[in-house]
PDB file of C-alpha atoms in Angstrom:
ATOM      1  CA  MET A   1    -150.920  20.087 -17.726  1.00  0.00           C
ATOM      2  CA  ILE A   2    -152.478  16.951 -19.204  1.00  0.00           C
ATOM      3  CA  ASN A   3    -149.091  15.708 -20.399  1.00  0.00           C
ATOM      4  CA  ASP A   4    -147.649  16.131 -16.900  1.00  0.00           C
ATOM      5  CA  PHE A   5    -150.546  14.150 -15.458  1.00  0.00           C
ATOM      6  CA  LYS A   6    -150.009  11.325 -17.957  1.00  0.00           C
ATOM      7  CA  THR A   7    -146.286  11.319 -17.230  1.00  0.00           C
ATOM      8  CA  ASN A   8    -146.872  11.104 -13.476  1.00  0.00           C
ATOM      9  CA  CYS A   9    -149.332   8.225 -13.965  1.00  0.00           C
ATOM     10  CA  ARG A  10    -146.837   6.359 -16.136  1.00  0.00           C
ATOM     11  CA  ASN A  11    -144.026   6.886 -13.637  1.00  0.00           C
ATOM     12  CA  PHE A  12    -146.296   5.679 -10.840  1.00  0.00           C
ATOM     13  CA  MET A  13    -147.096   2.475 -12.745  1.00  0.00           C
ATOM     14  CA  ILE A  14    -143.412   1.893 -13.551  1.00  0.00           C
ATOM     15  CA  THR A  15    -142.407   2.349  -9.906  1.00  0.00           C
ATOM     16  CA  GLY A  16    -145.219   0.046  -8.783  1.00  0.00           C
ATOM     17  CA  CYS A  17    -144.090  -2.696 -11.178  1.00  0.00           C
ATOM     18  CA  LYS A  18    -140.497  -2.396  -9.993  1.00  0.00           C
ATOM     19  CA  GLU A  19    -141.531  -2.705  -6.348  1.00  0.00           C
ATOM     20  CA  ILE A  20    -143.632  -5.791  -7.122  1.00  0.00           C
ATOM     21  CA  LEU A  21    -140.654  -7.386  -8.872  1.00  0.00           C
ATOM     22  CA  LYS A  22    -138.541  -6.760  -5.772  1.00  0.00           C
ATOM     23  CA  ARG A  23    -140.999  -8.487  -3.453  1.00  0.00           C
ATOM     24  CA  TYR A  24    -142.024 -11.471  -5.575  1.00  0.00           C
ATOM     25  CA  ASP A  25    -139.854 -13.937  -7.425  1.00  0.00           C
ATOM     26  CA  PHE A  26    -141.745 -14.452 -10.681  1.00  0.00           C
ATOM     27  CA  SER A  27    -139.202 -17.036 -11.783  1.00  0.00           C
ATOM     28  CA  ASN A  28    -140.480 -19.264  -8.966  1.00  0.00           C
ATOM     29  CA  PRO A  29    -142.262 -22.177 -10.723  1.00  0.00           C
ATOM     30  CA  ILE A  30    -144.646 -22.672  -7.772  1.00  0.00           C
ATOM     31  CA  LEU A  31    -146.388 -19.275  -7.901  1.00  0.00           C
ATOM     32  CA  PRO A  32    -148.181 -19.719 -11.290  1.00  0.00           C
ATOM     33  CA  LYS A  33    -149.556 -23.088 -10.166  1.00  0.00           C
ATOM     34  CA  LEU A  34    -151.068 -21.744  -6.941  1.00  0.00           C
ATOM     35  CA  LYS A  35    -154.094 -20.549  -8.922  1.00  0.00           C
ATOM     36  CA  TRP A  36    -155.148 -24.209  -9.185  1.00  0.00           C
ATOM     37  CA  LEU A  37    -156.007 -24.115  -5.471  1.00  0.00           C
ATOM     38  CA  ASN A  38    -158.410 -21.210  -5.942  1.00  0.00           C
ATOM     39  CA  PRO A  39    -161.982 -22.390  -5.115  1.00  0.00           C
ATOM     40  CA  LYS A  40    -163.416 -21.311  -8.474  1.00  0.00           C
ATOM     41  CA  GLU A  41    -160.612 -23.079 -10.315  1.00  0.00           C
ATOM     42  CA  ALA A  42    -160.755 -26.209  -8.160  1.00  0.00           C
ATOM     43  CA  LEU A  43    -164.530 -26.648  -8.593  1.00  0.00           C
ATOM     44  CA  SER A  44    -164.568 -25.666 -12.257  1.00  0.00           C
ATOM     45  CA  SER A  45    -165.599 -28.211 -14.878  1.00  0.00           C
ATOM     46  CA  ASN A  46    -163.996 -26.314 -17.758  1.00  0.00           C
ATOM     47  CA  VAL A  47    -161.440 -28.027 -19.955  1.00  0.00           C
ATOM     48  CA  SER A  48    -158.932 -25.308 -19.022  1.00  0.00           C
ATOM     49  CA  ARG A  49    -158.833 -26.697 -15.469  1.00  0.00           C
ATOM     50  CA  SER A  50    -155.687 -28.708 -14.815  1.00  0.00           C
ATOM     51  CA  SER A  51    -156.465 -32.428 -14.779  1.00  0.00           C
ATOM     52  CA  THR A  52    -153.580 -33.214 -12.441  1.00  0.00           C
ATOM     53  CA  LEU A  53    -151.664 -31.670  -9.539  1.00  0.00           C
ATOM     54  CA  GLN A  54    -148.573 -33.703 -10.371  1.00  0.00           C
ATOM     55  CA  PRO A  55    -146.471 -30.691 -11.524  1.00  0.00           C
ATOM     56  CA  LEU A  56    -147.167 -28.867  -8.253  1.00  0.00           C
ATOM     57  CA  MET A  57    -146.584 -31.939  -6.080  1.00  0.00           C
ATOM     58  CA  CYS A  58    -143.230 -32.633  -7.741  1.00  0.00           C
ATOM     59  CA  LEU A  59    -142.088 -29.124  -6.799  1.00  0.00           C
ATOM     60  CA  LEU A  60    -142.943 -29.720  -3.119  1.00  0.00           C
ATOM     61  CA  PRO A  61    -141.551 -33.164  -2.235  1.00  0.00           C
ATOM     62  CA  ARG A  62    -141.188 -32.316   1.450  1.00  0.00           C
ATOM     63  CA  ILE A  63    -144.895 -31.840   2.107  1.00  0.00           C
ATOM     64  CA  VAL A  64    -146.252 -34.779   0.107  1.00  0.00           C
ATOM     65  CA  LYS A  65    -145.114 -38.397   0.062  1.00  0.00           C
ATOM     66  CA  ALA A  66    -144.594 -40.224  -3.216  1.00  0.00           C
ATOM     67  CA  GLU A  67    -147.169 -42.888  -2.331  1.00  0.00           C
ATOM     68  CA  GLN A  68    -149.807 -40.192  -1.730  1.00  0.00           C
ATOM     69  CA  MET A  69    -149.465 -38.456  -5.095  1.00  0.00           C
ATOM     70  CA  GLN A  70    -151.807 -40.784  -6.966  1.00  0.00           C
ATOM     71  CA  ILE A  71    -154.393 -40.626  -4.164  1.00  0.00           C
ATOM     72  CA  ILE A  72    -154.294 -36.813  -4.210  1.00  0.00           C
ATOM     73  CA  ASP A  73    -154.594 -36.774  -8.006  1.00  0.00           C
ATOM     74  CA  ASP A  74    -157.620 -39.086  -7.930  1.00  0.00           C
ATOM     75  CA  GLN A  75    -159.298 -36.879  -5.329  1.00  0.00           C
ATOM     76  CA  TRP A  76    -158.488 -33.781  -7.395  1.00  0.00           C
ATOM     77  CA  ARG A  77    -160.235 -35.239 -10.469  1.00  0.00           C
ATOM     78  CA  LYS A  78    -163.222 -36.266  -8.371  1.00  0.00           C
ATOM     79  CA  LEU A  79    -163.530 -32.834  -6.723  1.00  0.00           C
ATOM     80  CA  SER A  80    -165.018 -31.038  -9.740  1.00  0.00           C
ATOM     81  CA  PHE A  81    -167.788 -33.666 -10.017  1.00  0.00           C
ATOM     82  CA  THR A  82    -168.788 -33.369  -6.354  1.00  0.00           C
ATOM     83  CA  LYS A  83    -171.616 -31.028  -5.396  1.00  0.00           C
ATOM     84  CA  PHE A  84    -170.831 -28.473  -2.693  1.00  0.00           C
ATOM     85  CA  PRO A  85    -172.846 -25.512  -1.323  1.00  0.00           C
ATOM     86  CA  ASN A  86    -172.956 -22.557  -3.717  1.00  0.00           C
ATOM     87  CA  ASN A  87    -171.113 -20.265  -1.294  1.00  0.00           C
ATOM     88  CA  PHE A  88    -168.011 -22.498  -1.334  1.00  0.00           C
ATOM     89  CA  LYS A  89    -166.731 -20.810  -4.500  1.00  0.00           C
ATOM     90  CA  GLU A  90    -166.768 -17.416  -2.795  1.00  0.00           C
ATOM     91  CA  LEU A  91    -164.713 -18.512   0.217  1.00  0.00           C
ATOM     92  CA  PRO A  92    -161.027 -17.593   0.602  1.00  0.00           C
ATOM     93  CA  PRO A  93    -158.757 -20.499  -0.439  1.00  0.00           C
ATOM     94  CA  ASP A  94    -157.765 -21.466   3.119  1.00  0.00           C
ATOM     95  CA  LYS A  95    -161.362 -21.459   4.403  1.00  0.00           C
ATOM     96  CA  PHE A  96    -162.527 -23.313   1.297  1.00  0.00           C
ATOM     97  CA  TRP A  97    -160.124 -26.222   1.758  1.00  0.00           C
ATOM     98  CA  LEU A  98    -160.845 -26.330   5.480  1.00  0.00           C
ATOM     99  CA  SER A  99    -164.581 -26.524   4.726  1.00  0.00           C
ATOM    100  CA  VAL A 100    -164.004 -29.325   2.211  1.00  0.00           C
ATOM    101  CA  LYS A 101    -161.885 -31.152   4.782  1.00  0.00           C
ATOM    102  CA  GLU A 102    -164.689 -30.921   7.343  1.00  0.00           C
ATOM    103  CA  SER A 103    -167.385 -32.112   4.927  1.00  0.00           C
ATOM    104  CA  LYS A 104    -168.525 -35.732   5.180  1.00  0.00           C
ATOM    105  CA  ASP A 105    -170.215 -38.156   2.794  1.00  0.00           C
ATOM    106  CA  HIS A 106    -173.217 -40.365   3.605  1.00  0.00           C
ATOM    107  CA  SER A 107    -170.973 -42.856   5.410  1.00  0.00           C
ATOM    108  CA  GLY A 108    -169.472 -40.123   7.601  1.00  0.00           C
ATOM    109  CA  CYS A 109    -166.069 -40.217   5.874  1.00  0.00           C
ATOM    110  CA  ASN A 110    -164.115 -37.464   4.156  1.00  0.00           C
ATOM    111  CA  GLU A 111    -163.410 -38.245   0.505  1.00  0.00           C
ATOM    112  CA  PHE A 112    -160.795 -35.530   0.051  1.00  0.00           C
ATOM    113  CA  ASP A 113    -158.707 -35.740   3.220  1.00  0.00           C
ATOM    114  CA  GLU A 114    -155.304 -36.161   1.535  1.00  0.00           C
ATOM    115  CA  LEU A 115    -156.069 -33.505  -1.072  1.00  0.00           C
ATOM    116  CA  CYS A 116    -157.170 -30.980   1.564  1.00  0.00           C
ATOM    117  CA  ASN A 117    -154.101 -31.633   3.711  1.00  0.00           C
ATOM    118  CA  PHE A 118    -151.850 -31.052   0.709  1.00  0.00           C
ATOM    119  CA  ALA A 119    -153.646 -27.846  -0.322  1.00  0.00           C
ATOM    120  CA  LEU A 120    -153.563 -26.415   3.204  1.00  0.00           C
ATOM    121  CA  ASN A 121    -149.851 -27.234   3.550  1.00  0.00           C
ATOM    122  CA  VAL A 122    -149.138 -25.429   0.274  1.00  0.00           C
ATOM    123  CA  LEU A 123    -151.105 -22.368   1.381  1.00  0.00           C
ATOM    124  CA  LEU A 124    -149.227 -22.300   4.700  1.00  0.00           C
ATOM    125  CA  LEU A 125    -145.925 -21.672   2.936  1.00  0.00           C
ATOM    126  CA  PRO A 126    -144.809 -18.009   3.114  1.00  0.00           C
ATOM    127  CA  HIS A 127    -144.485 -17.285  -0.609  1.00  0.00           C
ATOM    128  CA  SER A 128    -143.301 -13.755   0.137  1.00  0.00           C
ATOM    129  CA  SER A 129    -140.341 -12.842   2.337  1.00  0.00           C
ATOM    130  CA  ALA A 130    -142.345  -9.879   3.647  1.00  0.00           C
ATOM    131  CA  ALA A 131    -144.653 -12.271   5.534  1.00  0.00           C
ATOM    132  CA  CYS A 132    -141.719 -13.790   7.434  1.00  0.00           C
ATOM    133  CA  GLU A 133    -140.132 -10.410   8.053  1.00  0.00           C
ATOM    134  CA  ARG A 134    -143.302  -9.124   9.730  1.00  0.00           C
ATOM    135  CA  VAL A 135    -143.308 -11.988  12.240  1.00  0.00           C
ATOM    136  CA  PHE A 136    -139.606 -11.576  13.026  1.00  0.00           C
ATOM    137  CA  SER A 137    -140.111  -7.824  13.434  1.00  0.00           C
ATOM    138  CA  LYS A 138    -142.974  -8.389  15.897  1.00  0.00           C
ATOM    139  CA  MET A 139    -140.911 -10.933  17.802  1.00  0.00           C
ATOM    140  CA  ASN A 140    -137.978  -8.501  18.118  1.00  0.00           C
ATOM    141  CA  SER A 141    -140.364  -5.841  19.441  1.00  0.00           C
ATOM    142  CA  ILE A 142    -141.733  -8.242  22.062  1.00  0.00           C
ATOM    143  CA  LYS A 143    -138.522  -9.922  23.199  1.00  0.00           C
ATOM    144  CA  THR A 144    -136.341  -6.912  24.018  1.00  0.00           C
ATOM    145  CA  LYS A 145    -133.309  -6.688  26.311  1.00  0.00           C
ATOM    146  CA  SER A 146    -135.505  -5.785  29.265  1.00  0.00           C
ATOM    147  CA  ARG A 147    -137.864  -8.686  28.514  1.00  0.00           C
ATOM    148  CA  ASN A 148    -135.366 -11.343  27.492  1.00  0.00           C
ATOM    149  CA  ARG A 149    -136.618 -13.808  30.115  1.00  0.00           C
ATOM    150  CA  LEU A 150    -140.070 -14.200  28.627  1.00  0.00           C
ATOM    151  CA  LEU A 151    -141.229 -17.791  28.480  1.00  0.00           C
ATOM    152  CA  LEU A 152    -141.741 -19.428  25.100  1.00  0.00           C
ATOM    153  CA  SER A 153    -145.472 -19.751  25.745  1.00  0.00           C
ATOM    154  CA  THR A 154    -145.721 -16.039  26.633  1.00  0.00           C
ATOM    155  CA  THR A 155    -143.918 -14.905  23.480  1.00  0.00           C
ATOM    156  CA  LYS A 156    -146.085 -17.158  21.345  1.00  0.00           C
ATOM    157  CA  SER A 157    -149.281 -15.913  23.013  1.00  0.00           C
ATOM    158  CA  LEU A 158    -148.333 -12.258  22.506  1.00  0.00           C
ATOM    159  CA  LEU A 159    -147.701 -12.845  18.797  1.00  0.00           C
ATOM    160  CA  LEU A 160    -151.042 -14.593  18.375  1.00  0.00           C
ATOM    161  CA  ALA A 161    -152.853 -11.880  20.358  1.00  0.00           C
ATOM    162  CA  SER A 162    -151.351  -9.207  18.112  1.00  0.00           C
ATOM    163  CA  GLN A 163    -152.570 -11.025  14.996  1.00  0.00           C
ATOM    164  CA  CYS A 164    -156.036 -11.495  16.485  1.00  0.00           C
ATOM    165  CA  VAL A 165    -156.413  -7.780  17.252  1.00  0.00           C
ATOM    166  CA  SER A 166    -155.092  -6.819  13.797  1.00  0.00           C
ATOM    167  CA  ARG A 167    -157.751  -8.935  12.116  1.00  0.00           C
ATOM    168  CA  ALA A 168    -160.457  -7.106  14.076  1.00  0.00           C
ATOM    169  CA  GLY A 169    -159.152  -3.778  12.763  1.00  0.00           C
ATOM    170  CA  SER A 170    -158.085  -2.260  16.089  1.00  0.00           C
ATOM    171  CA  CYS A 171    -158.193  -2.958  19.813  1.00  0.00           C
ATOM    172  CA  GLY A 172    -161.345  -0.824  20.065  1.00  0.00           C
ATOM    173  CA  LYS A 173    -163.206  -3.047  17.584  1.00  0.00           C
ATOM    174  CA  PHE A 174    -162.036  -6.305  19.147  1.00  0.00           C
ATOM    175  CA  ASP A 175    -164.845  -8.260  20.849  1.00  0.00           C
ATOM    176  CA  VAL A 176    -163.796 -10.220  23.931  1.00  0.00           C
ATOM    177  CA  THR A 177    -165.593 -13.561  24.260  1.00  0.00           C
ATOM    178  CA  GLU A 178    -166.732 -15.246  27.462  1.00  0.00           C
ATOM    179  CA  GLU A 179    -164.197 -18.000  26.885  1.00  0.00           C
ATOM    180  CA  MET A 180    -161.383 -15.431  26.871  1.00  0.00           C
ATOM    181  CA  LEU A 181    -162.611 -13.904  30.125  1.00  0.00           C
ATOM    182  CA  HIS A 182    -162.707 -17.318  31.798  1.00  0.00           C
ATOM    183  CA  CYS A 183    -159.057 -17.797  30.811  1.00  0.00           C
ATOM    184  CA  MET A 184    -158.039 -14.618  32.671  1.00  0.00           C
ATOM    185  CA  THR A 185    -157.678 -16.320  36.041  1.00  0.00           C
ATOM    186  CA  LYS A 186    -154.796 -16.439  38.476  1.00  0.00           C
ATOM    187  CA  ASN A 187    -154.275 -20.181  38.092  1.00  0.00           C
ATOM    188  CA  ILE A 188    -154.078 -19.965  34.312  1.00  0.00           C
ATOM    189  CA  MET A 189    -152.089 -16.748  33.991  1.00  0.00           C
ATOM    190  CA  TYR A 190    -149.646 -17.424  36.835  1.00  0.00           C
ATOM    191  CA  PRO A 191    -149.242 -21.192  37.215  1.00  0.00           C
ATOM    192  CA  ASN A 192    -146.920 -22.383  39.968  1.00  0.00           C
ATOM    193  CA  LYS A 193    -144.871 -24.307  37.441  1.00  0.00           C
ATOM    194  CA  ALA A 194    -143.895 -21.150  35.609  1.00  0.00           C
ATOM    195  CA  LEU A 195    -143.099 -19.286  38.846  1.00  0.00           C
ATOM    196  CA  SER A 196    -140.981 -22.107  40.222  1.00  0.00           C
ATOM    197  CA  LYS A 197    -138.645 -22.167  37.239  1.00  0.00           C
ATOM    198  CA  PRO A 198    -135.171 -20.789  38.055  1.00  0.00           C
ATOM    199  CA  ASN A 199    -133.962 -17.661  36.335  1.00  0.00           C
ATOM    200  CA  THR A 200    -131.792 -18.314  33.344  1.00  0.00           C
ATOM    201  CA  SER A 201    -129.356 -16.130  31.483  1.00  0.00           C
ATOM    202  CA  SER A 202    -130.316 -14.465  28.238  1.00  0.00           C
ATOM    203  CA  SER A 203    -128.012 -16.791  26.304  1.00  0.00           C
ATOM    204  CA  THR A 204    -129.816 -19.831  27.683  1.00  0.00           C
ATOM    205  CA  THR A 205    -133.252 -18.312  27.194  1.00  0.00           C
ATOM    206  CA  ASN A 206    -132.553 -17.582  23.544  1.00  0.00           C
ATOM    207  CA  GLN A 207    -132.094 -21.284  22.873  1.00  0.00           C
ATOM    208  CA  LEU A 208    -135.822 -21.789  22.212  1.00  0.00           C
ATOM    209  CA  ASP A 209    -137.596 -24.281  20.065  1.00  0.00           C
ATOM    210  CA  TYR A 210    -138.586 -21.883  17.287  1.00  0.00           C
ATOM    211  CA  GLU A 211    -140.391 -24.621  15.412  1.00  0.00           C
ATOM    212  CA  ASP A 212    -142.929 -24.810  18.254  1.00  0.00           C
ATOM    213  CA  LEU A 213    -143.067 -21.018  18.427  1.00  0.00           C
ATOM    214  CA  TYR A 214    -144.331 -20.635  14.855  1.00  0.00           C
ATOM    215  CA  GLU A 215    -146.611 -23.682  14.902  1.00  0.00           C
ATOM    216  CA  ASP A 216    -149.847 -21.678  15.306  1.00  0.00           C
ATOM    217  CA  ILE A 217    -148.717 -18.358  13.830  1.00  0.00           C
ATOM    218  CA  VAL A 218    -150.420 -17.367  10.580  1.00  0.00           C
ATOM    219  CA  PHE A 219    -148.374 -15.500   8.009  1.00  0.00           C
ATOM    220  CA  GLU A 220    -150.528 -12.631   6.833  1.00  0.00           C
ATOM    221  CA  GLU A 221    -151.059 -12.028   3.136  1.00  0.00           C
ATOM    222  CA  PHE A 222    -149.087  -9.156   1.633  1.00  0.00           C
TER     223      PHE A 222
END
């Protein structure tokens, strides 16, 4: 009985490891370096903390310019010597870097603007294919054959609304704000410009600017 239990536990762990290997590419050189952007790591003064972000920046040349690398590195070294509120270390990485970006010095300037922009751009990347697949799956559920004439703005709004409700836990737990209620007006929901547009075929409608569509969509963590 005990041996069967141990065998089942071992098989469960083996299957779990195999599934993780399928979903994440551990040969990707970027993934191990993402821990540098963790708040506790970024604000740490230990010698184990990386003194430069150069290895990570070199792997992502499309989101950082060559002339900005030294500026970002200088800000990275200065970050661990700057005093922030104690709760900053407990924040999720995205909220941490956004809070640092919004912080100001005595002159009203942000000392870490380039560093924060780089960190947020890195965190925006979907490091798992499952994150992208979820968004495409939701989009296919929204834009069906019977709804193939949906406007770009409508499709985008439905995707964002779905994410907003999911974060609340369910539609029953979602709290509607006064600002949302004020947006539910005839002029906003049914503008004359949208109604005056001529009907287009599905082939024409599918030629959307998908870059604009995903501009505000957040890829959920797996």
